[in-house]
PDB file of N, CA and C in Angstrom:
ATOM      1  N   MET A   1      22.319  94.522 -64.772  1.00  0.00           N
ATOM      2  CA  MET A   1      21.069  95.020 -64.207  1.00  0.00           C
ATOM      3  C   MET A   1      20.007  95.131 -65.275  1.00  0.00           C
ATOM      4  N   LYS A   2      18.783  94.950 -64.870  1.00  0.00           N
ATOM      5  CA  LYS A   2      17.672  95.023 -65.808  1.00  0.00           C
ATOM      6  C   LYS A   2      16.951  96.361 -65.759  1.00  0.00           C
ATOM      7  N   THR A   3      17.494  97.290 -64.976  1.00  0.00           N
ATOM      8  CA  THR A   3      16.884  98.612 -64.868  1.00  0.00           C
ATOM      9  C   THR A   3      17.925  99.695 -65.128  1.00  0.00           C
ATOM     10  N   GLN A   4      17.420 100.906 -65.392  1.00  0.00           N
ATOM     11  CA  GLN A   4      18.261 102.076 -65.555  1.00  0.00           C
ATOM     12  C   GLN A   4      17.711 103.172 -64.660  1.00  0.00           C
ATOM     13  N   PHE A   5      18.568 104.114 -64.299  1.00  0.00           N
ATOM     14  CA  PHE A   5      18.191 105.207 -63.413  1.00  0.00           C
ATOM     15  C   PHE A   5      18.313 106.515 -64.175  1.00  0.00           C
ATOM     16  N   ILE A   6      17.246 107.316 -64.180  1.00  0.00           N
ATOM     17  CA  ILE A   6      17.292 108.611 -64.851  1.00  0.00           C
ATOM     18  C   ILE A   6      16.709 109.682 -63.931  1.00  0.00           C
ATOM     19  N   ALA A   7      17.041 110.924 -64.250  1.00  0.00           N
ATOM     20  CA  ALA A   7      16.556 112.052 -63.436  1.00  0.00           C
ATOM     21  C   ALA A   7      16.155 113.205 -64.340  1.00  0.00           C
ATOM     22  N   GLY A   8      15.151 113.942 -63.881  1.00  0.00           N
ATOM     23  CA  GLY A   8      14.726 115.166 -64.552  1.00  0.00           C
ATOM     24  C   GLY A   8      14.725 116.294 -63.547  1.00  0.00           C
ATOM     25  N   HIS A   9      15.063 117.499 -63.982  1.00  0.00           N
ATOM     26  CA  HIS A   9      15.207 118.639 -63.082  1.00  0.00           C
ATOM     27  C   HIS A   9      14.415 119.838 -63.585  1.00  0.00           C
ATOM     28  N   ALA A  10      13.985 120.686 -62.646  1.00  0.00           N
ATOM     29  CA  ALA A  10      13.302 121.941 -62.972  1.00  0.00           C
ATOM     30  C   ALA A  10      13.470 122.903 -61.814  1.00  0.00           C
ATOM     31  N   ARG A  11      13.374 124.190 -62.101  1.00  0.00           N
ATOM     32  CA  ARG A  11      13.464 125.215 -61.053  1.00  0.00           C
ATOM     33  C   ARG A  11      12.195 125.253 -60.232  1.00  0.00           C
ATOM     34  N   LEU A  12      12.356 125.456 -58.943  1.00  0.00           N
ATOM     35  CA  LEU A  12      11.209 125.606 -58.042  1.00  0.00           C
ATOM     36  C   LEU A  12      10.782 127.065 -57.986  1.00  0.00           C
ATOM     37  N   PRO A  13       9.477 127.312 -57.864  1.00  0.00           N
ATOM     38  CA  PRO A  13       9.021 128.696 -57.707  1.00  0.00           C
ATOM     39  C   PRO A  13       9.365 129.224 -56.316  1.00  0.00           C
ATOM     40  N   ALA A  14       9.487 130.529 -56.193  1.00  0.00           N
ATOM     41  CA  ALA A  14       9.758 131.162 -54.897  1.00  0.00           C
ATOM     42  C   ALA A  14       8.582 130.936 -53.951  1.00  0.00           C
ATOM     43  N   GLY A  15       8.866 130.918 -52.660  1.00  0.00           N
ATOM     44  CA  GLY A  15       7.810 130.799 -51.662  1.00  0.00           C
ATOM     45  C   GLY A  15       7.404 129.382 -51.323  1.00  0.00           C
ATOM     46  N   MET A  16       8.161 128.409 -51.782  1.00  0.00           N
ATOM     47  CA  MET A  16       7.843 127.011 -51.481  1.00  0.00           C
ATOM     48  C   MET A  16       8.724 126.504 -50.352  1.00  0.00           C
ATOM     49  N   ALA A  17       8.196 125.572 -49.568  1.00  0.00           N
ATOM     50  CA  ALA A  17       8.981 124.979 -48.476  1.00  0.00           C
ATOM     51  C   ALA A  17      10.235 124.300 -49.010  1.00  0.00           C
ATOM     52  N   ALA A  18      10.118 123.585 -50.105  1.00  0.00           N
ATOM     53  CA  ALA A  18      11.265 122.867 -50.666  1.00  0.00           C
ATOM     54  C   ALA A  18      12.336 123.822 -51.186  1.00  0.00           C
ATOM     55  N   LYS A  19      11.957 125.044 -51.501  1.00  0.00           N
ATOM     56  CA  LYS A  19      12.909 126.025 -52.023  1.00  0.00           C
ATOM     57  C   LYS A  19      14.003 126.331 -51.004  1.00  0.00           C
ATOM     58  N   SER A  20      13.685 126.216 -49.703  1.00  0.00           N
ATOM     59  CA  SER A  20      14.697 126.448 -48.680  1.00  0.00           C
ATOM     60  C   SER A  20      15.722 125.309 -48.621  1.00  0.00           C
ATOM     61  N   LEU A  21      15.365 124.144 -49.148  1.00  0.00           N
ATOM     62  CA  LEU A  21      16.282 122.998 -49.178  1.00  0.00           C
ATOM     63  C   LEU A  21      16.994 122.867 -50.519  1.00  0.00           C
ATOM     64  N   TYR A  22      16.248 123.107 -51.601  1.00  0.00           N
ATOM     65  CA  TYR A  22      16.768 122.902 -52.947  1.00  0.00           C
ATOM     66  C   TYR A  22      16.389 124.089 -53.835  1.00  0.00           C
ATOM     67  N   ASP A  23      17.219 124.372 -54.824  1.00  0.00           N
ATOM     68  CA  ASP A  23      16.851 125.374 -55.827  1.00  0.00           C
ATOM     69  C   ASP A  23      16.051 124.739 -56.957  1.00  0.00           C
ATOM     70  N   THR A  24      16.246 123.434 -57.119  1.00  0.00           N
ATOM     71  CA  THR A  24      15.555 122.723 -58.193  1.00  0.00           C
ATOM     72  C   THR A  24      14.735 121.579 -57.639  1.00  0.00           C
ATOM     73  N   LEU A  25      13.741 121.207 -58.402  1.00  0.00           N
ATOM     74  CA  LEU A  25      12.951 120.018 -58.108  1.00  0.00           C
ATOM     75  C   LEU A  25      13.521 118.905 -58.972  1.00  0.00           C
ATOM     76  N   THR A  26      13.732 117.768 -58.402  1.00  0.00           N
ATOM     77  CA  THR A  26      14.258 116.626 -59.139  1.00  0.00           C
ATOM     78  C   THR A  26      13.276 115.470 -59.043  1.00  0.00           C
ATOM     79  N   ILE A  27      13.013 114.847 -60.175  1.00  0.00           N
ATOM     80  CA  ILE A  27      12.262 113.589 -60.209  1.00  0.00           C
ATOM     81  C   ILE A  27      13.236 112.532 -60.686  1.00  0.00           C
ATOM     82  N   THR A  28      13.349 111.442 -59.929  1.00  0.00           N
ATOM     83  CA  THR A  28      14.193 110.330 -60.338  1.00  0.00           C
ATOM     84  C   THR A  28      13.309 109.118 -60.586  1.00  0.00           C
ATOM     85  N   ALA A  29      13.780 108.267 -61.487  1.00  0.00           N
ATOM     86  CA  ALA A  29      13.006 107.068 -61.801  1.00  0.00           C
ATOM     87  C   ALA A  29      13.936 105.910 -62.137  1.00  0.00           C
ATOM     88  N   GLU A  30      13.577 104.755 -61.630  1.00  0.00           N
ATOM     89  CA  GLU A  30      14.237 103.511 -62.012  1.00  0.00           C
ATOM     90  C   GLU A  30      13.330 102.864 -63.051  1.00  0.00           C
ATOM     91  N   ILE A  31      13.892 102.576 -64.211  1.00  0.00           N
ATOM     92  CA  ILE A  31      13.087 102.140 -65.344  1.00  0.00           C
ATOM     93  C   ILE A  31      13.532 100.775 -65.837  1.00  0.00           C
ATOM     94  N   ASP A  32      12.570  99.914 -66.084  1.00  0.00           N
ATOM     95  CA  ASP A  32      12.825  98.611 -66.682  1.00  0.00           C
ATOM     96  C   ASP A  32      13.365  98.824 -68.097  1.00  0.00           C
ATOM     97  N   LYS A  33      14.544  98.273 -68.399  1.00  0.00           N
ATOM     98  CA  LYS A  33      15.191  98.490 -69.692  1.00  0.00           C
ATOM     99  C   LYS A  33      14.367  97.951 -70.858  1.00  0.00           C
ATOM    100  N   LYS A  34      13.749  96.808 -70.671  1.00  0.00           N
ATOM    101  CA  LYS A  34      13.058  96.133 -71.773  1.00  0.00           C
ATOM    102  C   LYS A  34      11.759  96.839 -72.168  1.00  0.00           C
ATOM    103  N   TYR A  35      10.973  97.267 -71.196  1.00  0.00           N
ATOM    104  CA  TYR A  35       9.646  97.805 -71.482  1.00  0.00           C
ATOM    105  C   TYR A  35       9.484  99.305 -71.197  1.00  0.00           C
ATOM    106  N   GLY A  36      10.487  99.928 -70.608  1.00  0.00           N
ATOM    107  CA  GLY A  36      10.403 101.351 -70.305  1.00  0.00           C
ATOM    108  C   GLY A  36       9.463 101.688 -69.163  1.00  0.00           C
ATOM    109  N   VAL A  37       9.098 100.700 -68.356  1.00  0.00           N
ATOM    110  CA  VAL A  37       8.151 100.896 -67.249  1.00  0.00           C
ATOM    111  C   VAL A  37       8.879 101.453 -66.024  1.00  0.00           C
ATOM    112  N   ILE A  38       8.275 102.454 -65.408  1.00  0.00           N
ATOM    113  CA  ILE A  38       8.827 103.028 -64.184  1.00  0.00           C
ATOM    114  C   ILE A  38       8.569 102.063 -63.034  1.00  0.00           C
ATOM    115  N   VAL A  39       9.646 101.514 -62.485  1.00  0.00           N
ATOM    116  CA  VAL A  39       9.575 100.546 -61.393  1.00  0.00           C
ATOM    117  C   VAL A  39       9.455 101.270 -60.061  1.00  0.00           C
ATOM    118  N   GLU A  40      10.205 102.353 -59.926  1.00  0.00           N
ATOM    119  CA  GLU A  40      10.208 103.152 -58.692  1.00  0.00           C
ATOM    120  C   GLU A  40      10.518 104.589 -59.081  1.00  0.00           C
ATOM    121  N   ALA A  41       9.932 105.523 -58.348  1.00  0.00           N
ATOM    122  CA  ALA A  41      10.168 106.936 -58.630  1.00  0.00           C
ATOM    123  C   ALA A  41      10.183 107.724 -57.327  1.00  0.00           C
ATOM    124  N   SER A  42      10.875 108.857 -57.351  1.00  0.00           N
ATOM    125  CA  SER A  42      10.875 109.747 -56.195  1.00  0.00           C
ATOM    126  C   SER A  42      11.084 111.174 -56.684  1.00  0.00           C
ATOM    127  N   CYS A  43      10.841 112.118 -55.785  1.00  0.00           N
ATOM    128  CA  CYS A  43      11.066 113.525 -56.126  1.00  0.00           C
ATOM    129  C   CYS A  43      11.458 114.280 -54.863  1.00  0.00           C
ATOM    130  N   THR A  44      11.882 115.508 -55.041  1.00  0.00           N
ATOM    131  CA  THR A  44      12.393 116.291 -53.916  1.00  0.00           C
ATOM    132  C   THR A  44      11.374 117.291 -53.377  1.00  0.00           C
ATOM    133  N   LEU A  45      10.085 116.974 -53.449  1.00  0.00           N
ATOM    134  CA  LEU A  45       9.090 117.811 -52.780  1.00  0.00           C
ATOM    135  C   LEU A  45       9.363 117.778 -51.277  1.00  0.00           C
ATOM    136  N   ALA A  46       8.975 118.810 -50.570  1.00  0.00           N
ATOM    137  CA  ALA A  46       9.287 118.928 -49.141  1.00  0.00           C
ATOM    138  C   ALA A  46       8.499 117.942 -48.269  1.00  0.00           C
ATOM    139  N   THR A  47       7.262 117.642 -48.637  1.00  0.00           N
ATOM    140  CA  THR A  47       6.450 116.778 -47.772  1.00  0.00           C
ATOM    141  C   THR A  47       6.491 115.327 -48.228  1.00  0.00           C
ATOM    142  N   GLU A  48       6.453 114.435 -47.266  1.00  0.00           N
ATOM    143  CA  GLU A  48       6.424 113.008 -47.566  1.00  0.00           C
ATOM    144  C   GLU A  48       5.177 112.662 -48.372  1.00  0.00           C
ATOM    145  N   HIS A  49       4.057 113.282 -48.031  1.00  0.00           N
ATOM    146  CA  HIS A  49       2.809 113.022 -48.734  1.00  0.00           C
ATOM    147  C   HIS A  49       2.931 113.395 -50.219  1.00  0.00           C
ATOM    148  N   GLY A  50       3.531 114.554 -50.505  1.00  0.00           N
ATOM    149  CA  GLY A  50       3.745 114.977 -51.890  1.00  0.00           C
ATOM    150  C   GLY A  50       4.665 114.031 -52.641  1.00  0.00           C
ATOM    151  N   ARG A  51       5.743 113.626 -51.994  1.00  0.00           N
ATOM    152  CA  ARG A  51       6.682 112.685 -52.618  1.00  0.00           C
ATOM    153  C   ARG A  51       5.994 111.363 -52.915  1.00  0.00           C
ATOM    154  N   ASP A  52       5.185 110.896 -51.962  1.00  0.00           N
ATOM    155  CA  ASP A  52       4.423 109.652 -52.133  1.00  0.00           C
ATOM    156  C   ASP A  52       3.453 109.744 -53.311  1.00  0.00           C
ATOM    157  N   TYR A  53       2.747 110.877 -53.386  1.00  0.00           N
ATOM    158  CA  TYR A  53       1.763 111.078 -54.447  1.00  0.00           C
ATOM    159  C   TYR A  53       2.422 110.981 -55.827  1.00  0.00           C
ATOM    160  N   VAL A  54       3.531 111.666 -55.996  1.00  0.00           N
ATOM    161  CA  VAL A  54       4.231 111.651 -57.280  1.00  0.00           C
ATOM    162  C   VAL A  54       4.753 110.246 -57.592  1.00  0.00           C
ATOM    163  N   ALA A  55       5.301 109.568 -56.600  1.00  0.00           N
ATOM    164  CA  ALA A  55       5.807 108.208 -56.808  1.00  0.00           C
ATOM    165  C   ALA A  55       4.689 107.268 -57.256  1.00  0.00           C
ATOM    166  N   ARG A  56       3.541 107.352 -56.606  1.00  0.00           N
ATOM    167  CA  ARG A  56       2.401 106.493 -56.982  1.00  0.00           C
ATOM    168  C   ARG A  56       1.889 106.830 -58.373  1.00  0.00           C
ATOM    169  N   LEU A  57       1.892 108.101 -58.716  1.00  0.00           N
ATOM    170  CA  LEU A  57       1.439 108.536 -60.034  1.00  0.00           C
ATOM    171  C   LEU A  57       2.319 107.951 -61.140  1.00  0.00           C
ATOM    172  N   LEU A  58       3.623 107.969 -60.933  1.00  0.00           N
ATOM    173  CA  LEU A  58       4.561 107.536 -61.968  1.00  0.00           C
ATOM    174  C   LEU A  58       4.750 106.026 -62.047  1.00  0.00           C
ATOM    175  N   ARG A  59       4.688 105.361 -60.904  1.00  0.00           N
ATOM    176  CA  ARG A  59       4.969 103.928 -60.847  1.00  0.00           C
ATOM    177  C   ARG A  59       4.030 103.140 -61.773  1.00  0.00           C
ATOM    178  N   GLY A  60       4.647 102.276 -62.595  1.00  0.00           N
ATOM    179  CA  GLY A  60       3.880 101.397 -63.475  1.00  0.00           C
ATOM    180  C   GLY A  60       3.642 101.967 -64.862  1.00  0.00           C
ATOM    181  N   HIS A  61       3.968 103.239 -65.076  1.00  0.00           N
ATOM    182  CA  HIS A  61       3.762 103.863 -66.386  1.00  0.00           C
ATOM    183  C   HIS A  61       4.942 103.542 -67.298  1.00  0.00           C
ATOM    184  N   SER A  62       4.659 103.185 -68.544  1.00  0.00           N
ATOM    185  CA  SER A  62       5.726 102.947 -69.511  1.00  0.00           C
ATOM    186  C   SER A  62       6.044 104.241 -70.246  1.00  0.00           C
ATOM    187  N   LEU A  63       7.293 104.644 -70.193  1.00  0.00           N
ATOM    188  CA  LEU A  63       7.715 105.851 -70.895  1.00  0.00           C
ATOM    189  C   LEU A  63       7.669 105.670 -72.409  1.00  0.00           C
ATOM    190  N   ARG A  64       7.577 104.433 -72.865  1.00  0.00           N
ATOM    191  CA  ARG A  64       7.398 104.177 -74.297  1.00  0.00           C
ATOM    192  C   ARG A  64       6.063 104.740 -74.789  1.00  0.00           C
ATOM    193  N   ASP A  65       5.124 104.926 -73.867  1.00  0.00           N
ATOM    194  CA  ASP A  65       3.813 105.486 -74.211  1.00  0.00           C
ATOM    195  C   ASP A  65       3.805 107.004 -74.163  1.00  0.00           C
ATOM    196  N   GLY A  66       4.959 107.629 -73.889  1.00  0.00           N
ATOM    197  CA  GLY A  66       5.024 109.077 -73.765  1.00  0.00           C
ATOM    198  C   GLY A  66       4.588 109.519 -72.377  1.00  0.00           C
ATOM    199  N   ILE A  67       4.455 110.840 -72.195  1.00  0.00           N
ATOM    200  CA  ILE A  67       4.106 111.361 -70.868  1.00  0.00           C
ATOM    201  C   ILE A  67       2.843 112.217 -70.871  1.00  0.00           C
ATOM    202  N   ASP A  68       2.160 112.287 -71.994  1.00  0.00           N
ATOM    203  CA  ASP A  68       0.955 113.116 -72.058  1.00  0.00           C
ATOM    204  C   ASP A  68      -0.077 112.715 -71.004  1.00  0.00           C
ATOM    205  N   GLY A  69      -0.260 111.426 -70.800  1.00  0.00           N
ATOM    206  CA  GLY A  69      -1.201 110.945 -69.786  1.00  0.00           C
ATOM    207  C   GLY A  69      -0.787 111.340 -68.379  1.00  0.00           C
ATOM    208  N   LEU A  70       0.510 111.248 -68.098  1.00  0.00           N
ATOM    209  CA  LEU A  70       1.013 111.635 -66.775  1.00  0.00           C
ATOM    210  C   LEU A  70       0.851 113.137 -66.552  1.00  0.00           C
ATOM    211  N   LEU A  71       1.126 113.926 -67.581  1.00  0.00           N
ATOM    212  CA  LEU A  71       0.961 115.375 -67.465  1.00  0.00           C
ATOM    213  C   LEU A  71      -0.505 115.738 -67.231  1.00  0.00           C
ATOM    214  N   ALA A  72      -1.405 115.028 -67.896  1.00  0.00           N
ATOM    215  CA  ALA A  72      -2.843 115.268 -67.697  1.00  0.00           C
ATOM    216  C   ALA A  72      -3.251 114.912 -66.269  1.00  0.00           C
ATOM    217  N   GLU A  73      -2.698 113.816 -65.740  1.00  0.00           N
ATOM    218  CA  GLU A  73      -3.008 113.425 -64.356  1.00  0.00           C
ATOM    219  C   GLU A  73      -2.471 114.458 -63.370  1.00  0.00           C
ATOM    220  N   LEU A  74      -1.289 114.999 -63.630  1.00  0.00           N
ATOM    221  CA  LEU A  74      -0.747 116.061 -62.770  1.00  0.00           C
ATOM    222  C   LEU A  74      -1.633 117.302 -62.845  1.00  0.00           C
ATOM    223  N   ASP A  75      -2.077 117.654 -64.048  1.00  0.00           N
ATOM    224  CA  ASP A  75      -2.959 118.817 -64.214  1.00  0.00           C
ATOM    225  C   ASP A  75      -4.239 118.661 -63.402  1.00  0.00           C
ATOM    226  N   GLU A  76      -4.774 117.461 -63.414  1.00  0.00           N
ATOM    227  CA  GLU A  76      -6.035 117.202 -62.721  1.00  0.00           C
ATOM    228  C   GLU A  76      -5.858 116.994 -61.221  1.00  0.00           C
ATOM    229  N   GLY A  77      -4.766 116.353 -60.833  1.00  0.00           N
ATOM    230  CA  GLY A  77      -4.647 115.905 -59.461  1.00  0.00           C
ATOM    231  C   GLY A  77      -3.720 116.673 -58.543  1.00  0.00           C
ATOM    232  N   TYR A  78      -2.727 117.382 -59.098  1.00  0.00           N
ATOM    233  CA  TYR A  78      -1.781 118.095 -58.239  1.00  0.00           C
ATOM    234  C   TYR A  78      -2.045 119.588 -58.344  1.00  0.00           C
ATOM    235  N   LEU A  79      -2.504 120.184 -57.253  1.00  0.00           N
ATOM    236  CA  LEU A  79      -2.886 121.586 -57.277  1.00  0.00           C
ATOM    237  C   LEU A  79      -1.971 122.469 -56.429  1.00  0.00           C
ATOM    238  N   GLY A  80      -0.764 121.981 -56.139  1.00  0.00           N
ATOM    239  CA  GLY A  80       0.176 122.742 -55.325  1.00  0.00           C
ATOM    240  C   GLY A  80       1.012 123.711 -56.154  1.00  0.00           C
ATOM    241  N   LYS A  81       1.815 124.528 -55.445  1.00  0.00           N
ATOM    242  CA  LYS A  81       2.671 125.526 -56.096  1.00  0.00           C
ATOM    243  C   LYS A  81       3.726 124.904 -57.005  1.00  0.00           C
ATOM    244  N   ALA A  82       4.079 123.669 -56.747  1.00  0.00           N
ATOM    245  CA  ALA A  82       5.140 123.017 -57.520  1.00  0.00           C
ATOM    246  C   ALA A  82       4.631 122.402 -58.822  1.00  0.00           C
ATOM    247  N   HIS A  83       3.368 122.629 -59.160  1.00  0.00           N
ATOM    248  CA  HIS A  83       2.784 121.994 -60.348  1.00  0.00           C
ATOM    249  C   HIS A  83       3.632 122.202 -61.600  1.00  0.00           C
ATOM    250  N   SER A  84       3.952 123.436 -61.913  1.00  0.00           N
ATOM    251  CA  SER A  84       4.701 123.695 -63.152  1.00  0.00           C
ATOM    252  C   SER A  84       6.108 123.101 -63.083  1.00  0.00           C
ATOM    253  N   ALA A  85       6.725 123.130 -61.904  1.00  0.00           N
ATOM    254  CA  ALA A  85       8.053 122.538 -61.744  1.00  0.00           C
ATOM    255  C   ALA A  85       7.994 121.020 -61.901  1.00  0.00           C
ATOM    256  N   LEU A  86       6.944 120.382 -61.360  1.00  0.00           N
ATOM    257  CA  LEU A  86       6.781 118.939 -61.529  1.00  0.00           C
ATOM    258  C   LEU A  86       6.633 118.584 -63.004  1.00  0.00           C
ATOM    259  N   CYS A  87       5.818 119.347 -63.725  1.00  0.00           N
ATOM    260  CA  CYS A  87       5.619 119.093 -65.156  1.00  0.00           C
ATOM    261  C   CYS A  87       6.929 119.269 -65.926  1.00  0.00           C
ATOM    262  N   ALA A  88       7.667 120.326 -65.599  1.00  0.00           N
ATOM    263  CA  ALA A  88       8.939 120.577 -66.281  1.00  0.00           C
ATOM    264  C   ALA A  88       9.960 119.485 -65.968  1.00  0.00           C
ATOM    265  N   ALA A  89      10.011 119.037 -64.718  1.00  0.00           N
ATOM    266  CA  ALA A  89      10.950 117.972 -64.336  1.00  0.00           C
ATOM    267  C   ALA A  89      10.579 116.656 -65.013  1.00  0.00           C
ATOM    268  N   LEU A  90       9.276 116.393 -65.129  1.00  0.00           N
ATOM    269  CA  LEU A  90       8.819 115.178 -65.808  1.00  0.00           C
ATOM    270  C   LEU A  90       9.191 115.232 -67.292  1.00  0.00           C
ATOM    271  N   LYS A  91       9.029 116.388 -67.903  1.00  0.00           N
ATOM    272  CA  LYS A  91       9.418 116.546 -69.309  1.00  0.00           C
ATOM    273  C   LYS A  91      10.917 116.352 -69.483  1.00  0.00           C
ATOM    274  N   ASP A  92      11.704 116.865 -68.540  1.00  0.00           N
ATOM    275  CA  ASP A  92      13.153 116.684 -68.601  1.00  0.00           C
ATOM    276  C   ASP A  92      13.527 115.218 -68.410  1.00  0.00           C
ATOM    277  N   LEU A  93      12.861 114.541 -67.496  1.00  0.00           N
ATOM    278  CA  LEU A  93      13.097 113.111 -67.277  1.00  0.00           C
ATOM    279  C   LEU A  93      12.808 112.340 -68.558  1.00  0.00           C
ATOM    280  N   TYR A  94      11.701 112.668 -69.216  1.00  0.00           N
ATOM    281  CA  TYR A  94      11.327 111.995 -70.457  1.00  0.00           C
ATOM    282  C   TYR A  94      12.357 112.266 -71.558  1.00  0.00           C
ATOM    283  N   LYS A  95      12.860 113.494 -71.600  1.00  0.00           N
ATOM    284  CA  LYS A  95      13.903 113.858 -72.566  1.00  0.00           C
ATOM    285  C   LYS A  95      15.148 112.996 -72.342  1.00  0.00           C
ATOM    286  N   GLN A  96      15.524 112.803 -71.063  1.00  0.00           N
ATOM    287  CA  GLN A  96      16.676 111.958 -70.737  1.00  0.00           C
ATOM    288  C   GLN A  96      16.421 110.508 -71.161  1.00  0.00           C
ATOM    289  N   TYR A  97      15.185 110.039 -70.954  1.00  0.00           N
ATOM    290  CA  TYR A  97      14.819 108.677 -71.365  1.00  0.00           C
ATOM    291  C   TYR A  97      14.964 108.531 -72.880  1.00  0.00           C
ATOM    292  N   CYS A  98      14.461 109.503 -73.627  1.00  0.00           N
ATOM    293  CA  CYS A  98      14.534 109.450 -75.092  1.00  0.00           C
ATOM    294  C   CYS A  98      15.982 109.427 -75.569  1.00  0.00           C
ATOM    295  N   LYS A  99      16.850 110.217 -74.944  1.00  0.00           N
ATOM    296  CA  LYS A  99      18.269 110.221 -75.287  1.00  0.00           C
ATOM    297  C   LYS A  99      18.875 108.844 -75.026  1.00  0.00           C
ATOM    298  N   MET A 100      18.495 108.251 -73.903  1.00  0.00           N
ATOM    299  CA  MET A 100      18.999 106.938 -73.530  1.00  0.00           C
ATOM    300  C   MET A 100      18.555 105.883 -74.553  1.00  0.00           C
ATOM    301  N   GLU A 101      17.308 105.988 -74.984  1.00  0.00           N
ATOM    302  CA  GLU A 101      16.775 105.033 -75.961  1.00  0.00           C
ATOM    303  C   GLU A 101      17.471 105.172 -77.322  1.00  0.00           C
ATOM    304  N   GLU A 102      17.824 106.391 -77.699  1.00  0.00           N
ATOM    305  CA  GLU A 102      18.520 106.628 -78.963  1.00  0.00           C
ATOM    306  C   GLU A 102      19.873 105.939 -78.994  1.00  0.00           C
ATOM    307  N   LYS A 103      20.536 105.919 -77.821  1.00  0.00           N
ATOM    308  CA  LYS A 103      21.855 105.294 -77.740  1.00  0.00           C
ATOM    309  C   LYS A 103      21.771 103.784 -77.901  1.00  0.00           C
ATOM    310  N   GLY A 104      20.654 103.201 -77.475  1.00  0.00           N
ATOM    311  CA  GLY A 104      20.486 101.758 -77.575  1.00  0.00           C
ATOM    312  C   GLY A 104      21.249 101.009 -76.509  1.00  0.00           C
ATOM    313  N   PRO A 105      21.242  99.664 -76.604  1.00  0.00           N
ATOM    314  CA  PRO A 105      21.904  98.837 -75.591  1.00  0.00           C
ATOM    315  C   PRO A 105      23.416  98.941 -75.608  1.00  0.00           C
TER     316      PRO A 105
END
């Protein structure tokens, strides 16, 4: 396969719709091995619209460039209760990517 699958996790704040389904927010990403580009992404937000928004935000971004730009886009564009959990899950996903890159092929 030419892609890898990684996930990042974070705790959800109380009072969220997704909290009744999950205790944690998860962001998953399928990443091109050669360039680190996110081919497909998903998350466990409760609404389809929220899941779509996050997927569109992440798709096409190379993790080789870091995540500062993605975090800035979340700061500017996502104003829901899950904001901090999304940022934490994205940071965890990036941490998993970095560990994977350290191991090499």
